Short mmCIF file of C-alpha atoms in Angstrom, two decimals:
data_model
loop_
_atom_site.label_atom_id
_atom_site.label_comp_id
_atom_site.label_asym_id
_atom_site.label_seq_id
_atom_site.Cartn_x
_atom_site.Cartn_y
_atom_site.Cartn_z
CA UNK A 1 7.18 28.83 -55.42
CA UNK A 2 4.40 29.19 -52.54
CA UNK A 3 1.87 27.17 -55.08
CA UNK A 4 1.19 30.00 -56.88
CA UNK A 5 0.07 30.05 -60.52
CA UNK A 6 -1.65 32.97 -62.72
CA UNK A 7 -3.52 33.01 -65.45
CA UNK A 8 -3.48 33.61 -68.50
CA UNK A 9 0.18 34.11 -69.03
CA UNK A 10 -0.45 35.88 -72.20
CA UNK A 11 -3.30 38.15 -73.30
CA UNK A 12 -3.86 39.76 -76.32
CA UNK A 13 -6.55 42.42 -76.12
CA UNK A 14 -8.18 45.40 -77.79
CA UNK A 15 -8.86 48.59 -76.38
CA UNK A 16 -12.02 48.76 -74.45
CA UNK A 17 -12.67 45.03 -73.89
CA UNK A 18 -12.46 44.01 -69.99
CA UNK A 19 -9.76 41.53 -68.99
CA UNK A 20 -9.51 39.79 -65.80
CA UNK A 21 -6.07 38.20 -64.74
CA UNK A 22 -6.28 35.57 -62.05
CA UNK A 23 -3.61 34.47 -59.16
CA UNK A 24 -4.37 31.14 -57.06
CA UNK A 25 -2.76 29.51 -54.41
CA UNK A 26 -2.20 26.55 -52.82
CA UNK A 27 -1.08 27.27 -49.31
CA UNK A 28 -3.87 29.66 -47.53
CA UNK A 29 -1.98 32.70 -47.21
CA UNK A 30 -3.74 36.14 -46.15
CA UNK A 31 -1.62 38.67 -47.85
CA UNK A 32 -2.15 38.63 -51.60
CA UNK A 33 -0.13 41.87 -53.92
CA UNK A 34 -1.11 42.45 -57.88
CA UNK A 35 2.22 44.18 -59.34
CA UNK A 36 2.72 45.59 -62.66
CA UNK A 37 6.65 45.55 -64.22
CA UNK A 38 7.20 47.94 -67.03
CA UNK A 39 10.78 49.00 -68.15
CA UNK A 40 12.31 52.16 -66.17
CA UNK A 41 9.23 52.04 -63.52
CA UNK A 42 10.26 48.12 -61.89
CA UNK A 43 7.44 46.86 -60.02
CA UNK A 44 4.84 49.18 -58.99
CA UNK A 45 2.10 48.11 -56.20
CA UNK A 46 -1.78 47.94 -58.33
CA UNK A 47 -4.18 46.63 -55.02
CA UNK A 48 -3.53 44.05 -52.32
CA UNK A 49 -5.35 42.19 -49.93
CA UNK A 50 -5.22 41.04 -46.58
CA UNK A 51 -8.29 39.10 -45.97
CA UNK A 52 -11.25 37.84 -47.96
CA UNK A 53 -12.72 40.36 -49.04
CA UNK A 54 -9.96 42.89 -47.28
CA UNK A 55 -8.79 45.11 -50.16
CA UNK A 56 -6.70 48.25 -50.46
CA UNK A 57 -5.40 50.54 -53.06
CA UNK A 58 -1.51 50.61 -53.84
CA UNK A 59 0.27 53.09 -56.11
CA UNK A 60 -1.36 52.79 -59.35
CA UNK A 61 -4.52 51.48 -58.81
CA UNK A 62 -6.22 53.80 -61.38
CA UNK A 63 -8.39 51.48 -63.89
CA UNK A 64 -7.97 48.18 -61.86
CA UNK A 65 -10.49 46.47 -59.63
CA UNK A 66 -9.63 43.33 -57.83
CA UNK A 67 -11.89 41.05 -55.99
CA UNK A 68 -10.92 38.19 -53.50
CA UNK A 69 -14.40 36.19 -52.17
CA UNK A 70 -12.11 33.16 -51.50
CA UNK A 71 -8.80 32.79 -49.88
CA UNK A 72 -7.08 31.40 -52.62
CA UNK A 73 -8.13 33.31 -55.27
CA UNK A 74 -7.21 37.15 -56.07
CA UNK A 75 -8.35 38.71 -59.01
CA UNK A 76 -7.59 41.54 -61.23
CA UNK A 77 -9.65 43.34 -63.47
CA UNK A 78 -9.26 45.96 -66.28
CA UNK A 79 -13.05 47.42 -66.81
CA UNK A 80 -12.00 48.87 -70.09
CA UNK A 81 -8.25 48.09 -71.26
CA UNK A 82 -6.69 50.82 -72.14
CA UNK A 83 -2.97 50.54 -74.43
CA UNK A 84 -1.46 52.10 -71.15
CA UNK A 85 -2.24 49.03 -69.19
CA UNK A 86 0.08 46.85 -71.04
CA UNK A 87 2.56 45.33 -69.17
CA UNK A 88 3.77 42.35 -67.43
CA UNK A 89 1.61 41.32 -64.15
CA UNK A 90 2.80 39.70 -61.24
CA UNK A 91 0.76 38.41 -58.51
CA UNK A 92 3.11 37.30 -54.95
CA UNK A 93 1.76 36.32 -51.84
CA UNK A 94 3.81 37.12 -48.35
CA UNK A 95 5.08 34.28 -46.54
CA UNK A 96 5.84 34.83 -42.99
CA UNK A 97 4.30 37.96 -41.62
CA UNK A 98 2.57 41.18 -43.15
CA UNK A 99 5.40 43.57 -42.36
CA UNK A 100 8.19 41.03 -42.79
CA UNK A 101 7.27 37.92 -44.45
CA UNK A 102 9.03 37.89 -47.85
CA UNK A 103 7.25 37.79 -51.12
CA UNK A 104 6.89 34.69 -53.48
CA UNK A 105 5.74 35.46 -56.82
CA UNK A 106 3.98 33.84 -59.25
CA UNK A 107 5.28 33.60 -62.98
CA UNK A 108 3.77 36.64 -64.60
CA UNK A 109 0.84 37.91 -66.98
CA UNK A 110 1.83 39.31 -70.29
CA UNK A 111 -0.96 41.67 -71.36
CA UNK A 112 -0.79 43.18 -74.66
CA UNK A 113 -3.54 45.87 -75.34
CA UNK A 114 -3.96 46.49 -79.14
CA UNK B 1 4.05 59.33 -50.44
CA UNK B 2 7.11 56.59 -50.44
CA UNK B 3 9.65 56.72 -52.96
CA UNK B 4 12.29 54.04 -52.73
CA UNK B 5 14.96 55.46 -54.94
CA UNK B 6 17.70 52.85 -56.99
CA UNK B 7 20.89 53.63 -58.37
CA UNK B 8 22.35 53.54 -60.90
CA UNK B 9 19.47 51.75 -63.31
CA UNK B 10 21.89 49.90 -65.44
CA UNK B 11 25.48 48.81 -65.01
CA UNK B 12 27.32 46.65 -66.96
CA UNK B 13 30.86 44.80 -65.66
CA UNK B 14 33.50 42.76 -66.45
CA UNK B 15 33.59 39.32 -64.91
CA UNK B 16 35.47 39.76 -62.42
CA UNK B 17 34.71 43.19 -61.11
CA UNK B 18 32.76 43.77 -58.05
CA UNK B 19 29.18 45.75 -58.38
CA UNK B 20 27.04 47.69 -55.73
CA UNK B 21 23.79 48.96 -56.16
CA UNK B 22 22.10 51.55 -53.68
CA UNK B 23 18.58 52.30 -52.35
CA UNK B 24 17.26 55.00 -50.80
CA UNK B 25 14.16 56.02 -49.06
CA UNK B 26 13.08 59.14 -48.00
CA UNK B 27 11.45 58.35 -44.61
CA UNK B 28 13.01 55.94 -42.07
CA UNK B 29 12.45 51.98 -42.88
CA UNK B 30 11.30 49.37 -40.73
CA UNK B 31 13.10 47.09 -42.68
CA UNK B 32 14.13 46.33 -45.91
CA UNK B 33 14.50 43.34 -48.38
CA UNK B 34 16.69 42.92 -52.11
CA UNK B 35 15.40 40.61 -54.64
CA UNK B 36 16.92 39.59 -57.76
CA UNK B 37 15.11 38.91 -61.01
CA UNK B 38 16.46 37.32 -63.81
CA UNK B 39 15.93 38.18 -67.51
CA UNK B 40 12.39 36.60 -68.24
CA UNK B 41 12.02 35.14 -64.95
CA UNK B 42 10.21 36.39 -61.48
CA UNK B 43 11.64 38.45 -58.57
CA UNK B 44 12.91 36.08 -55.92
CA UNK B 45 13.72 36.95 -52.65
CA UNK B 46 17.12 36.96 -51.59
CA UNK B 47 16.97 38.58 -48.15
CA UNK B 48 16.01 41.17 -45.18
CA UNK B 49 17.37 43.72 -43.22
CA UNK B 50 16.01 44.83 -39.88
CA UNK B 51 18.50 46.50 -37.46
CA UNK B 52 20.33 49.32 -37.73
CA UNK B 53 23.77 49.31 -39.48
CA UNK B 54 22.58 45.46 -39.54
CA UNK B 55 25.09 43.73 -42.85
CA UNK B 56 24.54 40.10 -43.77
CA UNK B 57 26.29 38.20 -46.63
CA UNK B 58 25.96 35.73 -48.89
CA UNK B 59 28.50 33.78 -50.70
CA UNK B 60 29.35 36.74 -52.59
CA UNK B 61 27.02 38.94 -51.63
CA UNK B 62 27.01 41.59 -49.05
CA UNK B 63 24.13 43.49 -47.75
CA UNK B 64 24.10 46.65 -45.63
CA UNK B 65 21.55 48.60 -43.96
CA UNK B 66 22.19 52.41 -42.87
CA UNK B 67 22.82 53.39 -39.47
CA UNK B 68 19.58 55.66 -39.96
CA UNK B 69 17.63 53.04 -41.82
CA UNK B 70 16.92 55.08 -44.43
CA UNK B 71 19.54 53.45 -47.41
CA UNK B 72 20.75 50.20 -48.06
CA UNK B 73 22.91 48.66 -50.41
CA UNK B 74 24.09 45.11 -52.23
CA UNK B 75 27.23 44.58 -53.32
CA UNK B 76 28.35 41.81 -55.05
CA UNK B 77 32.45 41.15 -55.35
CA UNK B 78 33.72 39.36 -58.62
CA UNK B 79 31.01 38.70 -60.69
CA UNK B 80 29.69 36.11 -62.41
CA UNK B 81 27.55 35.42 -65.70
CA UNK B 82 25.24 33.69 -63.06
CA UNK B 83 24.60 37.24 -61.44
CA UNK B 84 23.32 38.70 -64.70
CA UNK B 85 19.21 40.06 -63.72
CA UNK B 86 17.79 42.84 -62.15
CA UNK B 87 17.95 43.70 -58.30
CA UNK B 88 15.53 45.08 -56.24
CA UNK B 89 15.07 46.94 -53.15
CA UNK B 90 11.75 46.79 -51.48
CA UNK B 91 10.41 48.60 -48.36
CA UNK B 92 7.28 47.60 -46.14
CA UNK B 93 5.59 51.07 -44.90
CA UNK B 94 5.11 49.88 -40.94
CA UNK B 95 1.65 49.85 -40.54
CA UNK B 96 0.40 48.82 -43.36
CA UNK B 97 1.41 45.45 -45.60
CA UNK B 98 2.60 47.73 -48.48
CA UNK B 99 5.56 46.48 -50.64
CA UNK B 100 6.95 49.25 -52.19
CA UNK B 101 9.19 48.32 -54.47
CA UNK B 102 12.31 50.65 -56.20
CA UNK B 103 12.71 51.22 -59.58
CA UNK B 104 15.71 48.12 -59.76
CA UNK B 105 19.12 47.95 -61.06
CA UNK B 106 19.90 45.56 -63.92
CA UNK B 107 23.31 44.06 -64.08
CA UNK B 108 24.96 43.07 -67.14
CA UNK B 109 28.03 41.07 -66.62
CA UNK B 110 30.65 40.29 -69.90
CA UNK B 111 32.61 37.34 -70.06
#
């Protein structure tokens, strides 16, 4: 599994309250991907980085923020959860290459937003 | 921008029966890669595609990639329980380290 691990697993939140989801690993990899799953959409691209503090913006990066000040750690935050944002989030890190290295994921955030 | 197109989104089999599941990009891929995901469980990688017209298999599995590099498709002959999850195609826009993922198939296989 690459050593990765996220937490929480599971979130229970209201609407409006921040929430920040966390993805560590063990094996000092540059390319770090947030991911949300939600039924009929699979997994859609939220931000990714390729450095510390090398971020970008992937498909539906509206209402996230993520931060990465360490190698191992890449963080996502909702500002202000909104019902919309739940979902199931996956963090994976690419092993072997930014254009070809293949993805290991971690186990997945269930967020609930009340 | 991309749009990595998967069909069909859900088909069911008999054990036994063989299964194929297509994606399809509207710009020309560098390369491609399928990853299966089973139910509750994480997307694991199961392999790449590179060349042109390149197929690899897998035990069971065969994977294609079109001569234009622009579709690619899984098939899986007599399936299993064991193959029950959901499959994904995934592109990398060259250029950028973008996984763009399609929208999956999910396989249902009845004993």
């Amino acid at each position: 599994d690459a050593g990765i691990t996220q937490s929480p697993r599971h979130k229970v939140t209201e609407t409006g309250t921040p929430v920040t989801l966390r993805c560590h690993q063990t094996e000092n990899h540059r390319y770090m991907y947030w991911y949300r799953q939600d039924p009929g959409h699979g997994l859609r691209l939220i931000h990714y980085s390729y450095g510390v503090k090398d971020t970008d913006k992937g498909e539906v990066s509206d209402g996230y923020s993520v931060s990465r000040s360490k190698t191992e750690d890449f963080l996502l935050t909702l500002e202000s959860a909104t019902s919309s944002q739940t979902s199931v989030y996956f963090c994976a890190i690419s092993v072997g290459g930014p254009n070809t290295g293949e993805l290991f994921f971690g186990e997945g955030s269930r967020l609930t937003v009340l | 921008g991309q749009q990595v197109m998967q069909i069909p989104q859900y088909q069911h089999v008999q054990e036994g029966e063989d299964f194929t599941t297509y994606c399809n990009s509207s710009t020309t891929l560098s390369n491609i890669q399928w990853y299966k995901q089973r139910p509750g469980g994480h997307p694991v990688f199961l392999i790449q595609l590179v060349k042109s017209g390149e197929v690899k298999k897998q035990k069971r599995l065969t994977f294609q990639f079109g001569e234009a590099k622009k579709n690619s498709s899984l098939h899986i002959t007599a399936t299993q329980t064991t193959d029950v999850g959901t499959y994904f195609c995934a592109e990398v826009t060259s250029g950028t380290y973008k996984y763009i993922f399609g929208t999956g198939t999910r396989l249902k296989v009845l004993a």
